[in-house]
Tab-separated table of C-alpha atoms in Angstrom:
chain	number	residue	atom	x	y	z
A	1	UNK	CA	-9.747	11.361	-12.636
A	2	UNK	CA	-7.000	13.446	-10.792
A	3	UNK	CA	-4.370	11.058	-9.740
A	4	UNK	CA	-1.840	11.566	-6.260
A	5	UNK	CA	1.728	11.378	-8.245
A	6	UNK	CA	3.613	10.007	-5.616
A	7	UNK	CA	7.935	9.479	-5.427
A	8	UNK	CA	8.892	7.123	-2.728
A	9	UNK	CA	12.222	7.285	-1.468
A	10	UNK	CA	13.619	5.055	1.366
A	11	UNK	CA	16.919	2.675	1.441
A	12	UNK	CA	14.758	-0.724	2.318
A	13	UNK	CA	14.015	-2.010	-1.378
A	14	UNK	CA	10.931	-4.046	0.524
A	15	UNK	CA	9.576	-1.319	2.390
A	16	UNK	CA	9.689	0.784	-1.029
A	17	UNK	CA	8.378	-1.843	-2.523
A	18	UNK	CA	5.615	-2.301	-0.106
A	19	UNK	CA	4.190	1.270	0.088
A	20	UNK	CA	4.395	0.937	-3.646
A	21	UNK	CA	2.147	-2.052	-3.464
A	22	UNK	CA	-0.003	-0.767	-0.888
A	23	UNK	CA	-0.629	2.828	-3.287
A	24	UNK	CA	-1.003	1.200	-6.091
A	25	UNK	CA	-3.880	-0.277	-5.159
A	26	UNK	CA	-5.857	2.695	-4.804
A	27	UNK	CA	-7.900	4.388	-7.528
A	28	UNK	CA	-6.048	7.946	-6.244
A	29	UNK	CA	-2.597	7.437	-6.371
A	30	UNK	CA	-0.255	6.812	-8.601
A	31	UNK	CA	3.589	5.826	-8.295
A	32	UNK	CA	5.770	7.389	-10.622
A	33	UNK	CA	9.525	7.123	-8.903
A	34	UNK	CA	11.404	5.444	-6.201
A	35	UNK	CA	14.751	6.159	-4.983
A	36	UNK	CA	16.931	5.008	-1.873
A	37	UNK	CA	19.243	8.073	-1.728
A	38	UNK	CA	18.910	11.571	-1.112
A	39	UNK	CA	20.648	12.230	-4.220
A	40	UNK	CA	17.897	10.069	-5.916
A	41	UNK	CA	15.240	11.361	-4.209
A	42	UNK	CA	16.500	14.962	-5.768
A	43	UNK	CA	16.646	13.035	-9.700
A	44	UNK	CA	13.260	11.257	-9.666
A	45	UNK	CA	11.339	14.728	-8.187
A	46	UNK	CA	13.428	16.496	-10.780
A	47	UNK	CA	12.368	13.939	-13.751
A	48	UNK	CA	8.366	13.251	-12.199
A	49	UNK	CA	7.177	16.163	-10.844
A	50	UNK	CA	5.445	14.291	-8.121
A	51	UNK	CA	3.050	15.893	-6.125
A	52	UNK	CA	4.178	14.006	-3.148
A	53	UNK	CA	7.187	12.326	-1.877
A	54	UNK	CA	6.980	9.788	1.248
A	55	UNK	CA	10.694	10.410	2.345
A	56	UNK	CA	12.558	8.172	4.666
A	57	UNK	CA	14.009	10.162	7.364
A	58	UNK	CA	17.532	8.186	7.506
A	59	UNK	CA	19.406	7.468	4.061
A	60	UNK	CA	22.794	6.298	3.100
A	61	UNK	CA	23.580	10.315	1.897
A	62	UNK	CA	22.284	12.122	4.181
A	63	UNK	CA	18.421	12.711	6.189
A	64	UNK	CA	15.615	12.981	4.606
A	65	UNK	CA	15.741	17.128	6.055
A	66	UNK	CA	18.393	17.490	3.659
A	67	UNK	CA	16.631	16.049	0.969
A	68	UNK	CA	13.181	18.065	2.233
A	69	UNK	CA	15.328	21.368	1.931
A	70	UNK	CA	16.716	21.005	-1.236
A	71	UNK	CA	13.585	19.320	-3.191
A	72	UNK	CA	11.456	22.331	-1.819
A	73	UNK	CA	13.929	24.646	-2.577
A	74	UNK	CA	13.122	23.712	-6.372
A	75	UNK	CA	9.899	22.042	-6.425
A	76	UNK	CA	7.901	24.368	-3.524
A	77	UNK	CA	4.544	23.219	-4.865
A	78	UNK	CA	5.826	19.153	-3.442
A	79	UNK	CA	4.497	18.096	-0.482
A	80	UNK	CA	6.678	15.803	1.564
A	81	UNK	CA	6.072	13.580	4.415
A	82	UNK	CA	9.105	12.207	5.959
A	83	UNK	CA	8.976	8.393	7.394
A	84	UNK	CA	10.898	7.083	10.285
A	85	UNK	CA	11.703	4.947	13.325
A	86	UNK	CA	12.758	7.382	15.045
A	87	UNK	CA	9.270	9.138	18.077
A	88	UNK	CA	11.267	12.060	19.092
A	89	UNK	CA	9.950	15.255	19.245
A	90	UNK	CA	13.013	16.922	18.427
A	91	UNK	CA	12.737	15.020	14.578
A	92	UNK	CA	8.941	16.078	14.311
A	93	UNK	CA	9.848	19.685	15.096
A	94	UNK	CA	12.615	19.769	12.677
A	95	UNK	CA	10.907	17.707	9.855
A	96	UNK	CA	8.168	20.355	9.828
A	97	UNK	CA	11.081	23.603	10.077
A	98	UNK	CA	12.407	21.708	6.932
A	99	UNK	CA	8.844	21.836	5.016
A	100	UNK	CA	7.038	19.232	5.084
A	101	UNK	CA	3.805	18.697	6.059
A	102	UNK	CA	3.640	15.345	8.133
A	103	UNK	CA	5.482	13.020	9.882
A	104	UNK	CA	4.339	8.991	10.060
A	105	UNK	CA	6.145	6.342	12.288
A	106	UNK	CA	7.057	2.981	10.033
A	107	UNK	CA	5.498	0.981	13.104
C-alpha cells in the first residue's frame, strides 16, 4: 500500500496536533514531520521528503508563500496546500502564483 507522506506545519501545537490525529486515522496517509516555523517547515521537507505539506498561511518567520517558494524551489515534486483564516481572494491568487495547489479555510 502507497502511503500520502504528509509534513504539517502550522504555529498552533493543537491544531498540528489535530490534523495529525485526524490523518492518522486513515489507511492513506501517513505523518512523517511537523513544524511551526517556516524555517522548520524548510528542515522537516528537507529530512522527509513528504509528498505533501498542509502549510499554515501565517507563521512566526514569515507566510507560508515564503515557505511555498523556497520548499518548491528544492523539492518541485511537493505538493503544498496552504491553510488559513484568512477568505480573501487576493491570498488564494497568490497562494496558487507561489505553487501550490489548494487553498482550505481552518473554519
Amino acid at each position: 500500500m502507497k502511503f500520502t507522506r504528509v509534513v504539517i506545519v502550522d504555529d498552533h501545537v493543537m491544531l498540528r496536533d489535530g490534523i495529525a490525529s485526524i490523518l492518522q486515522k486513515e489507511p492513506d496517509f501517513e505523518v512523517v514531520g511537523e513544524a511551526g516555523s517556516v524555517a522548520g517547515a524548510i528542515e522537516k521537507v528537507q529530512a522527509s521528503k513528504p509528498d505533501l505539506v498542509l502549510m499554515d498561511y501565517g507563521l512566526p518567520d514569515g507566510t507560508g508563500l515564503d515557505a511555498t517558494k523556497e520548499i518548491l524551489a528544492a523539492n518541485p515534486q511537493t505538493d503544498i496546500v496552504l491553510l488559513t483564516v484568512h477568505e480573501e481572494d487576493d491570498l488564494l491568487f497568490a497562494a496558487i502564483r507561489s505553487g501550490a495547489k489548494g487553498y482550505l479555510l481552518k473554519n
